[in-house]
PDB file of C-alpha atoms and ligand atoms in Angstrom:
ATOM      1  CA  MET A   1       0.000   0.000   0.000  1.00  0.00           C
ATOM      2  CA  THR A   2       1.348   3.441  -0.859  1.00  0.00           C
ATOM      3  CA  THR A   3       1.196   6.087   1.817  1.00  0.00           C
ATOM      4  CA  THR A   4      -0.148   9.435   0.733  1.00  0.00           C
ATOM      5  CA  GLY A   5      -1.137  12.578   2.565  1.00  0.00           C
ATOM      6  CA  SER A   6      -4.692  11.328   2.904  1.00  0.00           C
ATOM      7  CA  ASP A   7      -3.691   8.311   4.976  1.00  0.00           C
ATOM      8  CA  LYS A   8      -0.870   9.871   7.056  1.00  0.00           C
ATOM      9  CA  PHE A   9      -2.859  12.469   8.989  1.00  0.00           C
ATOM     10  CA  CYS A  10      -6.447  12.671  10.116  1.00  0.00           C
ATOM     11  CA  ALA A  11      -8.559  14.815   7.778  1.00  0.00           C
ATOM     12  CA  SER A  12     -10.649  15.959  10.766  1.00  0.00           C
ATOM     13  CA  CYS A  13      -8.033  16.783  13.419  1.00  0.00           C
ATOM     14  CA  ALA A  14      -4.596  16.362  11.698  1.00  0.00           C
ATOM     15  CA  THR A  15      -3.430  13.777  14.259  1.00  0.00           C
ATOM     16  CA  PRO A  16      -1.028  11.186  12.748  1.00  0.00           C
ATOM     17  CA  LEU A  17      -3.045   8.093  11.815  1.00  0.00           C
ATOM     18  CA  GLU A  18      -2.271   4.583  13.071  1.00  0.00           C
ATOM     19  CA  MET A  19      -2.857   1.310  11.238  1.00  0.00           C
ATOM     20  CA  ARG A  20      -5.390  -0.796  13.141  1.00  0.00           C
ATOM     21  CA  GLN A  21      -7.421  -3.890  12.408  1.00  0.00           C
ATOM     22  CA  GLN A  22     -10.869  -2.506  11.639  1.00  0.00           C
ATOM     23  CA  ASP A  23     -13.858  -4.281  10.030  1.00  0.00           C
ATOM     24  CA  GLY A  24     -11.656  -7.211   9.059  1.00  0.00           C
ATOM     25  CA  GLN A  25      -8.810  -5.247   7.451  1.00  0.00           C
ATOM     26  CA  PRO A  26      -5.884  -3.062   8.514  1.00  0.00           C
ATOM     27  CA  ARG A  27      -7.020   0.544   8.040  1.00  0.00           C
ATOM     28  CA  PRO A  28      -5.646   3.944   9.055  1.00  0.00           C
ATOM     29  CA  VAL A  29      -7.468   5.095  12.222  1.00  0.00           C
ATOM     30  CA  CYS A  30      -7.158   8.402  14.076  1.00  0.00           C
ATOM     31  CA  PRO A  31      -6.204   7.696  17.709  1.00  0.00           C
ATOM     32  CA  ALA A  32      -7.570  11.124  18.761  1.00  0.00           C
ATOM     33  CA  CYS A  33     -11.040  11.310  17.186  1.00  0.00           C
ATOM     34  CA  GLY A  34     -11.606   7.762  15.947  1.00  0.00           C
ATOM     35  CA  ARG A  35     -11.997   8.659  12.249  1.00  0.00           C
ATOM     36  CA  ILE A  36     -11.374   5.614  10.013  1.00  0.00           C
ATOM     37  CA  VAL A  37      -9.984   5.862   6.464  1.00  0.00           C
ATOM     38  CA  TYR A  38     -11.681   3.501   3.998  1.00  0.00           C
ATOM     39  CA  PHE A  39      -9.817   3.093   0.708  1.00  0.00           C
ATOM     40  CA  ASP A  40     -11.898   3.057  -2.476  1.00  0.00           C
ATOM     41  CA  PRO A  41     -11.051   0.853  -5.445  1.00  0.00           C
ATOM     42  CA  LYS A  42      -9.587   2.545  -8.528  1.00  0.00           C
ATOM     43  CA  LEU A  43     -11.495   2.094 -11.764  1.00  0.00           C
ATOM     44  CA  ALA A  44      -9.558   1.609 -14.988  1.00  0.00           C
ATOM     45  CA  THR A  45     -10.559   0.718 -18.540  1.00  0.00           C
ATOM     46  CA  ALA A  46      -9.095  -1.740 -21.029  1.00  0.00           C
ATOM     47  CA  THR A  47     -10.320  -1.746 -24.610  1.00  0.00           C
ATOM     48  CA  ILE A  48     -10.135  -4.390 -27.316  1.00  0.00           C
ATOM     49  CA  ILE A  49      -9.918  -3.018 -30.850  1.00  0.00           C
ATOM     50  CA  GLU A  50      -9.726  -5.566 -33.634  1.00  0.00           C
ATOM     51  CA  ARG A  51      -8.479  -5.141 -37.187  1.00  0.00           C
ATOM     52  CA  ASN A  52      -8.501  -8.150 -39.539  1.00  0.00           C
ATOM     53  CA  GLY A  53      -8.718 -10.521 -36.596  1.00  0.00           C
ATOM     54  CA  LEU A  54      -5.759  -8.912 -34.771  1.00  0.00           C
ATOM     55  CA  THR A  55      -5.928  -7.095 -31.403  1.00  0.00           C
ATOM     56  CA  LEU A  56      -4.481  -3.628 -30.794  1.00  0.00           C
ATOM     57  CA  MET A  57      -1.781  -3.560 -28.097  1.00  0.00           C
ATOM     58  CA  VAL A  58       0.471  -0.788 -26.763  1.00  0.00           C
ATOM     59  CA  ARG A  59       4.022  -1.163 -25.419  1.00  0.00           C
ATOM     60  CA  ARG A  60       4.141   0.774 -22.190  1.00  0.00           C
ATOM     61  CA  ALA A  61       6.487   3.713 -21.560  1.00  0.00           C
ATOM     62  CA  VAL A  62       5.275   4.141 -17.954  1.00  0.00           C
ATOM     63  CA  LEU A  63       6.680   2.587 -14.822  1.00  0.00           C
ATOM     64  CA  THR A  64       4.149  -0.165 -14.151  1.00  0.00           C
ATOM     65  CA  GLY A  65       5.076  -2.754 -16.754  1.00  0.00           C
ATOM     66  CA  TYR A  66       7.576  -0.552 -18.608  1.00  0.00           C
ATOM     67  CA  GLY A  67       8.488  -2.142 -21.944  1.00  0.00           C
ATOM     68  CA  LEU A  68       5.702  -4.709 -21.664  1.00  0.00           C
ATOM     69  CA  TRP A  69       2.459  -4.695 -23.589  1.00  0.00           C
ATOM     70  CA  SER A  70      -1.157  -4.083 -22.634  1.00  0.00           C
ATOM     71  CA  MET A  71      -4.413  -3.228 -24.260  1.00  0.00           C
ATOM     72  CA  PRO A  72      -4.992   0.530 -24.438  1.00  0.00           C
ATOM     73  CA  GLY A  73      -6.572   1.789 -21.238  1.00  0.00           C
ATOM     74  CA  GLY A  74      -6.108   3.797 -18.083  1.00  0.00           C
ATOM     75  CA  TYR A  75      -7.776   5.331 -15.080  1.00  0.00           C
ATOM     76  CA  VAL A  76     -11.267   6.800 -15.159  1.00  0.00           C
ATOM     77  CA  ASP A  77     -11.480  10.359 -13.843  1.00  0.00           C
ATOM     78  CA  ARG A  78     -14.012  11.086 -11.107  1.00  0.00           C
ATOM     79  CA  GLY A  79     -17.174  12.334 -12.827  1.00  0.00           C
ATOM     80  CA  GLU A  80     -16.165  10.952 -16.227  1.00  0.00           C
ATOM     81  CA  VAL A  81     -18.501   8.622 -18.154  1.00  0.00           C
ATOM     82  CA  VAL A  82     -16.657   5.285 -18.159  1.00  0.00           C
ATOM     83  CA  GLU A  83     -17.174   4.612 -21.890  1.00  0.00           C
ATOM     84  CA  ASN A  84     -15.802   8.093 -22.631  1.00  0.00           C
ATOM     85  CA  ALA A  85     -12.746   7.333 -20.498  1.00  0.00           C
ATOM     86  CA  ALA A  86     -12.196   4.137 -22.491  1.00  0.00           C
ATOM     87  CA  ALA A  87     -12.338   6.034 -25.804  1.00  0.00           C
ATOM     88  CA  ARG A  88     -10.145   8.856 -24.445  1.00  0.00           C
ATOM     89  CA  GLU A  89      -7.434   6.449 -23.327  1.00  0.00           C
ATOM     90  CA  VAL A  90      -7.453   4.707 -26.710  1.00  0.00           C
ATOM     91  CA  GLN A  91      -7.005   8.040 -28.468  1.00  0.00           C
ATOM     92  CA  GLU A  92      -4.256   9.225 -26.076  1.00  0.00           C
ATOM     93  CA  GLU A  93      -2.284   5.999 -26.365  1.00  0.00           C
ATOM     94  CA  THR A  94      -2.821   4.962 -30.003  1.00  0.00           C
ATOM     95  CA  GLY A  95      -4.090   7.988 -31.952  1.00  0.00           C
ATOM     96  CA  LEU A  96      -7.201   6.081 -33.010  1.00  0.00           C
ATOM     97  CA  LEU A  97     -10.737   7.375 -32.596  1.00  0.00           C
ATOM     98  CA  VAL A  98     -13.128   4.639 -31.527  1.00  0.00           C
ATOM     99  CA  LYS A  99     -16.766   4.015 -30.748  1.00  0.00           C
ATOM    100  CA  VAL A 100     -17.113   1.882 -27.625  1.00  0.00           C
ATOM    101  CA  GLN A 101     -19.414  -1.066 -28.326  1.00  0.00           C
ATOM    102  CA  HIS A 102     -19.745  -3.822 -25.724  1.00  0.00           C
ATOM    103  CA  LEU A 103     -18.909  -4.228 -22.048  1.00  0.00           C
ATOM    104  CA  ILE A 104     -16.881  -7.438 -21.929  1.00  0.00           C
ATOM    105  CA  GLY A 105     -16.841  -7.605 -18.146  1.00  0.00           C
ATOM    106  CA  ILE A 106     -15.616  -6.141 -14.866  1.00  0.00           C
ATOM    107  CA  PHE A 107     -12.340  -7.699 -13.737  1.00  0.00           C
ATOM    108  CA  SER A 108     -11.023  -7.603 -10.159  1.00  0.00           C
ATOM    109  CA  ASP A 109      -8.598  -9.552  -7.987  1.00  0.00           C
ATOM    110  CA  ALA A 110      -8.268  -9.924  -4.222  1.00  0.00           C
ATOM    111  CA  ASP A 111      -5.854  -7.379  -2.684  1.00  0.00           C
ATOM    112  CA  ASN A 112      -5.594  -5.444  -5.964  1.00  0.00           C
ATOM    113  CA  PRO A 113      -7.066  -1.904  -5.731  1.00  0.00           C
ATOM    114  CA  VAL A 114      -7.528  -1.644  -9.513  1.00  0.00           C
ATOM    115  CA  VAL A 115     -10.849  -2.778 -11.003  1.00  0.00           C
ATOM    116  CA  VAL A 116     -10.899  -2.979 -14.801  1.00  0.00           C
ATOM    117  CA  ALA A 117     -13.954  -2.327 -16.958  1.00  0.00           C
ATOM    118  CA  ALA A 118     -13.163  -4.028 -20.276  1.00  0.00           C
ATOM    119  CA  TYR A 119     -14.850  -2.963 -23.519  1.00  0.00           C
ATOM    120  CA  SER A 120     -14.728  -3.769 -27.180  1.00  0.00           C
ATOM    121  CA  ALA A 121     -14.632  -0.823 -29.563  1.00  0.00           C
ATOM    122  CA  GLN A 122     -14.769  -0.107 -33.273  1.00  0.00           C
ATOM    123  CA  GLU A 123     -12.301   2.182 -35.074  1.00  0.00           C
ATOM    124  CA  THR A 124     -13.929   5.305 -36.492  1.00  0.00           C
ATOM    125  CA  GLY A 125     -10.874   7.356 -37.514  1.00  0.00           C
ATOM    126  CA  GLY A 126      -7.571   8.782 -36.404  1.00  0.00           C
ATOM    127  CA  LEU A 127      -4.049   7.679 -37.291  1.00  0.00           C
ATOM    128  CA  LEU A 128      -2.240   4.874 -35.509  1.00  0.00           C
ATOM    129  CA  ALA A 129       0.754   6.350 -33.632  1.00  0.00           C
ATOM    130  CA  PRO A 130       2.118   5.740 -30.110  1.00  0.00           C
ATOM    131  CA  GLY A 131       1.144   8.390 -27.574  1.00  0.00           C
ATOM    132  CA  PRO A 132       3.530   9.905 -24.995  1.00  0.00           C
ATOM    133  CA  GLU A 133       3.011   7.005 -22.543  1.00  0.00           C
ATOM    134  CA  CYS A 134       3.735   4.331 -25.178  1.00  0.00           C
ATOM    135  CA  LEU A 135       6.863   3.063 -26.906  1.00  0.00           C
ATOM    136  CA  GLU A 136       5.052   1.261 -29.722  1.00  0.00           C
ATOM    137  CA  VAL A 137       1.586   0.316 -30.857  1.00  0.00           C
ATOM    138  CA  GLY A 138       0.669  -2.672 -32.962  1.00  0.00           C
ATOM    139  CA  PHE A 139      -1.870  -5.342 -33.824  1.00  0.00           C
ATOM    140  CA  PHE A 140      -1.250  -8.917 -32.670  1.00  0.00           C
ATOM    141  CA  PRO A 141      -2.973 -12.286 -33.099  1.00  0.00           C
ATOM    142  CA  PRO A 142      -5.020 -12.839 -29.911  1.00  0.00           C
ATOM    143  CA  THR A 143      -3.508 -16.319 -29.661  1.00  0.00           C
ATOM    144  CA  ASP A 144       0.081 -14.997 -29.936  1.00  0.00           C
ATOM    145  CA  LEU A 145       0.279 -11.883 -27.762  1.00  0.00           C
ATOM    146  CA  PRO A 146       3.536 -10.062 -26.922  1.00  0.00           C
ATOM    147  CA  PRO A 147       4.831 -10.141 -23.282  1.00  0.00           C
ATOM    148  CA  LEU A 148       2.010  -8.733 -21.135  1.00  0.00           C
ATOM    149  CA  ALA A 149       2.256  -6.138 -18.350  1.00  0.00           C
ATOM    150  CA  PHE A 150      -0.987  -7.449 -16.850  1.00  0.00           C
ATOM    151  CA  PRO A 151      -1.790 -11.178 -17.071  1.00  0.00           C
ATOM    152  CA  ARG A 152      -5.449 -10.153 -16.756  1.00  0.00           C
ATOM    153  CA  ASP A 153      -5.342  -8.876 -20.372  1.00  0.00           C
ATOM    154  CA  ALA A 154      -5.115 -12.463 -21.637  1.00  0.00           C
ATOM    155  CA  GLU A 155      -8.173 -13.341 -19.532  1.00  0.00           C
ATOM    156  CA  ILE A 156     -10.072 -10.332 -20.940  1.00  0.00           C
ATOM    157  CA  ILE A 157      -9.240 -11.277 -24.527  1.00  0.00           C
ATOM    158  CA  ALA A 158     -10.243 -14.901 -23.898  1.00  0.00           C
ATOM    159  CA  ARG A 159     -13.559 -13.731 -22.374  1.00  0.00           C
ATOM    160  CA  TRP A 160     -14.209 -11.481 -25.386  1.00  0.00           C
ATOM    161  CA  ARG A 161     -13.490 -14.272 -27.862  1.00  0.00           C
ATOM    162  CA  ALA A 162     -15.854 -16.590 -25.969  1.00  0.00           C
ATOM    163  CA  ILE A 163     -18.641 -13.955 -25.938  1.00  0.00           C
ATOM    164  CA  ARG A 164     -18.179 -13.151 -29.617  1.00  0.00           C
ATOM    165  CA  ASP A 165     -18.011 -16.783 -30.714  1.00  0.00           C
ATOM    166  CA  SER A 166     -21.164 -17.639 -28.758  1.00  0.00           C
ATOM    167  CA  THR A 167     -23.176 -14.877 -30.483  1.00  0.00           C
ATOM    168  CA  ALA A 168     -21.756 -15.365 -34.000  1.00  0.00           C
TER     169      ALA A 168
HETATM  170 ZN1   ZN B 201      -8.838  12.763  14.151  1.00  0.00          ZN
END
């Protein structure tokens, strides 16, 4: 767990917080006023864009998984429509404009704060080029993906192929 300002000091009385077992988990608690900090999950998107049976992947130029590949995606801003966040991240990372089509699923793991909303999307325009947080972009066979930053991406692609094949 990373420590930030919000979990170092009490937001009510500025007393340094202490980690205590609370409601079944260790949580920052204020020893002076009893305020408890509950951490929210973080929502991210991942988007599958297919071209001629290949899946669009980006090679990451950011610290988590640097040099490895993932589907285009990123964090949803508070107040942002999730589908719009998915399309925005695709454009920022790959240059492509897309129309978000189907929710593939919501993916979460125990002890992982990041929850991923995975979508499929259709290209509508733009020019394929890596954005500032990417080293490369490219299309890959879904059965022969490059080294993945997040093993979950393979699960998302497999889920999408199963959904698509069952409705074809
Ligand atoms: Zn307090």
